[in-house]
CSV table of C-alpha atoms in Angstrom, one decimal:
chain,number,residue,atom,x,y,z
A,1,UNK,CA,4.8,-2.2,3.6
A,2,UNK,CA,2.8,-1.0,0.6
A,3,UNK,CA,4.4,-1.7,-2.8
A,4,UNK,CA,3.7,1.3,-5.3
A,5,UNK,CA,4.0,1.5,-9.1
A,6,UNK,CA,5.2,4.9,-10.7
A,7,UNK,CA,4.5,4.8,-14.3
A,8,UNK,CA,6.5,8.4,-15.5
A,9,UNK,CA,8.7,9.1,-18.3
A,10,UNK,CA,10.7,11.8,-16.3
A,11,UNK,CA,13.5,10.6,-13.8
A,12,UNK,CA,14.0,13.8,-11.7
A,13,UNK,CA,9.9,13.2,-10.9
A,14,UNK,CA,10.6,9.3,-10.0
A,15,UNK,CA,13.6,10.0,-8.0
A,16,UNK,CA,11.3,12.6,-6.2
A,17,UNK,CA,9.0,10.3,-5.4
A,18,UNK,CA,10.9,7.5,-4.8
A,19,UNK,CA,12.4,9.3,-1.9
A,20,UNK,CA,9.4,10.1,-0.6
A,21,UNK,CA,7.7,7.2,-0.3
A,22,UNK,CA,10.6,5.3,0.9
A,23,UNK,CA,10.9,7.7,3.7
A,24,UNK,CA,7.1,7.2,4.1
A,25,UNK,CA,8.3,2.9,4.2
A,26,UNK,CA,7.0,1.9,1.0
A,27,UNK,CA,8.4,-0.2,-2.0
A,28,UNK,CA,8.7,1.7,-5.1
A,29,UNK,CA,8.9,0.6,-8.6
A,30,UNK,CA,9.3,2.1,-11.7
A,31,UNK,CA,8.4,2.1,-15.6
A,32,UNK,CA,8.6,4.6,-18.0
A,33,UNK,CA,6.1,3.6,-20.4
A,34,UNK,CA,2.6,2.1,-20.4
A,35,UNK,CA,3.8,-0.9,-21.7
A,36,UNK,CA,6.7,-1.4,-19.2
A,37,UNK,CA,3.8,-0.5,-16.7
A,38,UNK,CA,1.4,-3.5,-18.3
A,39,UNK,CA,4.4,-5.7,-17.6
A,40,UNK,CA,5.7,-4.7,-14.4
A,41,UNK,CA,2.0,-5.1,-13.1
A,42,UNK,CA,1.3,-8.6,-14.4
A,43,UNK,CA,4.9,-9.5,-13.1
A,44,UNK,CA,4.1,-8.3,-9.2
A,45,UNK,CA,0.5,-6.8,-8.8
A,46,UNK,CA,0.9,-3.2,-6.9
A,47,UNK,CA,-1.2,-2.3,-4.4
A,48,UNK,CA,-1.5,1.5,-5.7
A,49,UNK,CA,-0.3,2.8,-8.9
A,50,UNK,CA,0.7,6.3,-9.6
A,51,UNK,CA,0.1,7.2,-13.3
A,52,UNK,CA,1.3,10.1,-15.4
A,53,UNK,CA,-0.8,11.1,-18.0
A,54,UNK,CA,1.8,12.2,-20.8
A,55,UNK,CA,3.5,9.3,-21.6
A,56,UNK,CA,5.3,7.7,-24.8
A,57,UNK,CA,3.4,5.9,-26.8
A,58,UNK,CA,0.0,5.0,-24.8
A,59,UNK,CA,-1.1,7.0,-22.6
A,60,UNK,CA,-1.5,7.3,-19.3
A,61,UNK,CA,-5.3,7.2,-19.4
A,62,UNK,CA,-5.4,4.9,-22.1
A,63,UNK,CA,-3.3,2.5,-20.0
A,64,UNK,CA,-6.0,3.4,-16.9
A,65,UNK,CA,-8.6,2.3,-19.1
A,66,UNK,CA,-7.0,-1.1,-20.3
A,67,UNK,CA,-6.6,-2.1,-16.7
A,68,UNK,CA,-10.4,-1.3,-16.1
A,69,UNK,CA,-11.5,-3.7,-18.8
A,70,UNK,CA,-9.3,-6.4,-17.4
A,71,UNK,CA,-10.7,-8.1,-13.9
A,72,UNK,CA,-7.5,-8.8,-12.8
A,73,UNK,CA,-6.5,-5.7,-12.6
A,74,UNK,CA,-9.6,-3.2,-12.4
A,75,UNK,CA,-9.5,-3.1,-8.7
A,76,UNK,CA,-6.0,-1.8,-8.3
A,77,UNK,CA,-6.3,2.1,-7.3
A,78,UNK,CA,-4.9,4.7,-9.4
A,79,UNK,CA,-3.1,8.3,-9.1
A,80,UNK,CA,-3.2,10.1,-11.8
A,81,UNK,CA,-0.1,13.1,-11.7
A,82,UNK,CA,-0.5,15.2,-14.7
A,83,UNK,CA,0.2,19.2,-15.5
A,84,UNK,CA,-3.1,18.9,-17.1
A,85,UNK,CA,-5.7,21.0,-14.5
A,86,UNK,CA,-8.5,22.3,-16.5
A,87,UNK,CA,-12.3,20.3,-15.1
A,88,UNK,CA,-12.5,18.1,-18.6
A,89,UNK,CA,-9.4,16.9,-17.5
A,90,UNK,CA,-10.1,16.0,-14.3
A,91,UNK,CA,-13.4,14.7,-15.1
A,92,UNK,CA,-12.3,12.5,-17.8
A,93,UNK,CA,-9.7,10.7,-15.3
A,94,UNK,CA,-12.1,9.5,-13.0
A,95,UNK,CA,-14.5,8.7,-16.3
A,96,UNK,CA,-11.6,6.6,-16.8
A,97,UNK,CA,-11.5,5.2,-13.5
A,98,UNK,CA,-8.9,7.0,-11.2
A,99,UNK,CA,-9.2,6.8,-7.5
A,100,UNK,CA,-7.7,10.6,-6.9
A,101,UNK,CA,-6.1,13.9,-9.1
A,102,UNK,CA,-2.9,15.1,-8.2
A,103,UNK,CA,-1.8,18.2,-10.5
A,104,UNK,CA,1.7,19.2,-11.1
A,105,UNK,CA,3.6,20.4,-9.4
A,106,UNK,CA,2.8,19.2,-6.2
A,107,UNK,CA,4.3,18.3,-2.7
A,108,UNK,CA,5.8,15.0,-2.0
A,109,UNK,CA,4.2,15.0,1.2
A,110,UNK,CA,1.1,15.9,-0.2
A,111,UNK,CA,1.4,12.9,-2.2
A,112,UNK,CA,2.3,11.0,0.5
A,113,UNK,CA,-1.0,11.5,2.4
A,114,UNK,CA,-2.9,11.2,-0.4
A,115,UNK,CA,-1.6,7.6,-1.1
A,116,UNK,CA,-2.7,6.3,2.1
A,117,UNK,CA,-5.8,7.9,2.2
A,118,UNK,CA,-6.8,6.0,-0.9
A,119,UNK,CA,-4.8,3.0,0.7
A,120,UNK,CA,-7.0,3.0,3.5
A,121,UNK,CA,-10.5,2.9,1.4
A,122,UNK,CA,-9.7,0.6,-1.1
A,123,UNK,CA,-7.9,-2.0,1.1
A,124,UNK,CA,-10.2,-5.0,2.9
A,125,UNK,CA,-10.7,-4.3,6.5
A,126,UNK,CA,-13.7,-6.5,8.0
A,127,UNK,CA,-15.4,-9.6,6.3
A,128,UNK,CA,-18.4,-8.7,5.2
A,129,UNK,CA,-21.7,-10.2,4.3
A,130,UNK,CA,-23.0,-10.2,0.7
A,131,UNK,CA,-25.5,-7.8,-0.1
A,132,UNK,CA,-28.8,-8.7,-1.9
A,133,UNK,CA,-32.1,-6.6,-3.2
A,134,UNK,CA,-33.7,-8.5,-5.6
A,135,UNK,CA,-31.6,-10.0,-8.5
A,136,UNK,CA,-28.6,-7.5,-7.6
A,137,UNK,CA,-25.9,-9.1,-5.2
A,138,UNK,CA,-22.7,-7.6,-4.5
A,139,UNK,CA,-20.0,-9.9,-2.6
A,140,UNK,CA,-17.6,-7.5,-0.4
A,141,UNK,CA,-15.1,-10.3,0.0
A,142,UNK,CA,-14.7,-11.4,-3.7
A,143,UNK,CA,-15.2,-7.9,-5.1
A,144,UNK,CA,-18.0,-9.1,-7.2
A,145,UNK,CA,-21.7,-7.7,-8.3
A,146,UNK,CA,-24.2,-9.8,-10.2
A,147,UNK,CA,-27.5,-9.3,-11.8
A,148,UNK,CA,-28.9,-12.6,-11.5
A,149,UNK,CA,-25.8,-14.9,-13.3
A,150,UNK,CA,-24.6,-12.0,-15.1
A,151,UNK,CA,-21.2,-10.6,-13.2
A,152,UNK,CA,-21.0,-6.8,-13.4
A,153,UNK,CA,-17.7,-5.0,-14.1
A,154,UNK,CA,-17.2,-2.2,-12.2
A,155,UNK,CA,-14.3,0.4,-11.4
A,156,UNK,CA,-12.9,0.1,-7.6
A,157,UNK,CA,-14.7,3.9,-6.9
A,158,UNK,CA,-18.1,2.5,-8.1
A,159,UNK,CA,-17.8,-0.6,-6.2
A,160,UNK,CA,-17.3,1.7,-3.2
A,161,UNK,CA,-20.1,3.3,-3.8
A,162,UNK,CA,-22.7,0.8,-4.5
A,163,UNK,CA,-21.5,-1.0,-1.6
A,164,UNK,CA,-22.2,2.0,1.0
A,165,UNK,CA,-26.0,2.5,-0.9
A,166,UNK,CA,-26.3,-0.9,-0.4
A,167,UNK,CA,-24.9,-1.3,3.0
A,168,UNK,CA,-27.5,1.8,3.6
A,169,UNK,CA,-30.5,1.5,1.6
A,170,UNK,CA,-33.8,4.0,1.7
A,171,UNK,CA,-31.6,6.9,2.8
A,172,UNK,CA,-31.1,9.9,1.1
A,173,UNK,CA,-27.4,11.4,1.1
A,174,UNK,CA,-25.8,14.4,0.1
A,175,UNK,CA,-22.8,14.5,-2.1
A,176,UNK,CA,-20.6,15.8,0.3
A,177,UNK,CA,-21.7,12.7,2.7
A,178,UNK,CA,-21.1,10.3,-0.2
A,179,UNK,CA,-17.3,11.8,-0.8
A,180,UNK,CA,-17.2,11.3,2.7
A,181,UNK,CA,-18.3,7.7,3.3
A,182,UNK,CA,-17.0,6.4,-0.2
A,183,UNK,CA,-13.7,8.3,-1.2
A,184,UNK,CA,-12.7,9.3,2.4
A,185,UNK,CA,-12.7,12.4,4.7
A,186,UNK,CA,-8.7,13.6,3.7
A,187,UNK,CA,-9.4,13.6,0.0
A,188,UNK,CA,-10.1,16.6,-2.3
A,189,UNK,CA,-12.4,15.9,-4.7
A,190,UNK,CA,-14.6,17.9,-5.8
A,191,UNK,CA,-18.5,17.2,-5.5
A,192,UNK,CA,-19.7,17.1,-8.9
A,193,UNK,CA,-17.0,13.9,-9.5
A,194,UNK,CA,-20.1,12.3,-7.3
A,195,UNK,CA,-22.4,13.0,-10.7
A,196,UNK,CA,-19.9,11.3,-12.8
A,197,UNK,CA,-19.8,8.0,-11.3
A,198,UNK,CA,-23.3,7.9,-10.2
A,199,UNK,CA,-24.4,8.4,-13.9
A,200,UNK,CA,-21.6,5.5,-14.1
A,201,UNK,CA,-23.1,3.3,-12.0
A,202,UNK,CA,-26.7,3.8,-13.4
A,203,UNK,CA,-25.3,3.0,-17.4
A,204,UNK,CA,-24.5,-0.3,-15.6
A,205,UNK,CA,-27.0,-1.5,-13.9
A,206,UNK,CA,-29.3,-0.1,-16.9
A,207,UNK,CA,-28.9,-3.2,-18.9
A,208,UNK,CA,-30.3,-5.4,-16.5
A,209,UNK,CA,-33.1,-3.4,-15.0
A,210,UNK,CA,-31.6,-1.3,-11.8
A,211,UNK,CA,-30.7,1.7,-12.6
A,212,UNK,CA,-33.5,2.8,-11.2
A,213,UNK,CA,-32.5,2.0,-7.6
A,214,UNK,CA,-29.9,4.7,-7.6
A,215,UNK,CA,-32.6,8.1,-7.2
A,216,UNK,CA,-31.6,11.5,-7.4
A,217,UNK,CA,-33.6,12.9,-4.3
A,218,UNK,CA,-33.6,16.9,-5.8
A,219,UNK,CA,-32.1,19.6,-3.5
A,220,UNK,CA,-30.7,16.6,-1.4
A,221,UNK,CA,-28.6,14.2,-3.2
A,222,UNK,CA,-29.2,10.7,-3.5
A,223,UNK,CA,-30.5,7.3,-2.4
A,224,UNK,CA,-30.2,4.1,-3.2
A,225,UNK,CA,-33.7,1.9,-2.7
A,226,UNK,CA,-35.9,-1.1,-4.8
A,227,UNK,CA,-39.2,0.9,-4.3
A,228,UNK,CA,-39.6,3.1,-7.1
């Protein structure tokens, strides 16, 4: 049984919710502020959190953000449920980090799928061996990626997707195959959110001399390889 957090201000919308997913069978809790979130997740890490992005006092997206610069924290998926529908919008939520966009209103069982789909991509399945081109390692099992002693921060979607060009090097994909392998077949994203975290990815590496293994392949997509 998955636990979820809802962080939302308006009670009709967490009672909604709430009998949603316990119908689904999973554990709900609730805050109605970022901070009340902050707390609530250092109290009992949640396995998904579902964020509204109008909230009193900080943000929603603000509060996404905070949890990205903290690593105890930066790997817990996020929902962001927001009237706000315009492409900045969207595009600065998974700038921010978000896992998935649901707009308001929307269906609770709509919401419901959309949970476990990101459930099931972001959870460990296998053990996995750690994956190593030059300097750059990234260890599946402790959710880590160095360049050389240097420990990389990245967001739980840019993980996912350095681990697939990794797991899968010298091969060019399309976006669509990328939203596939990394973000899941049952998720509606669209494929220019692929742009956005690949230029992600490449501002972090860039410091320490790898953003050139992510190459835009034009007309195709992408590849990840160490040969320039």
């Amino acid at each position: 049984m998955s636990n979820i957090l809802i962080v939302e201000d308006e009670q009709p919308i967490r009672k909604m919710v709430g009998f949603a997913l316990g119908r689904a069978g999973f554990t709900l809790n609730e805050a109605e502020t970022a901070e009340q979130a902050y707390t609530a997740i250092h109290r009992q890490r949640p396995e998904l959190i579902l964020m509204d992005w109008m909230l009193p006092g900080m943000s929603g997206i603000e509060l996404v953000k905070r949890l990205q610069r903290d690593s105890n924290t930066q790997d817990i998926p996020v929902i962001m449920l927001t009237a706000r529908n315009e492409e900045a919008d969207r595009i600065s939520g998974f700038q921010a980090g978000i896992d998935d966009y649901i707009s308001k209103p929307f269906s609770p069982a709509e919401l419901v799928v959309r949970i476990q789909a990101v459930l099931r991509r972001t959870q460990h399945s296998q053990p996995a061996d750690i994956l190593a081109f030059d300097r750059l390692t990234l260890d599946p099992l402790s959710h880590r990626v160095t360049a050389g002693d240097t420990e990389l921060e990245f967001g739980p979607t840019e993980f996912r997707l350095l681990k697939f060009f990794m797991q899968h090097p010298d091969r060019v994909y399309s976006r669509e195959q990328l939203l596939d392998n990394a973000w899941g077949r049952n998720v509606y994203v669209e494929e220019r959110t692929v742009d956005v975290h690949i230029l992600r990815l490449r501002k972090t590496l860039a410091p320490h001399g790898f953003e050139h293994y992510i190459q835009t392949v034009r007309g195709s997509g992408y590849r990840f390889s160490p040969n320039p």
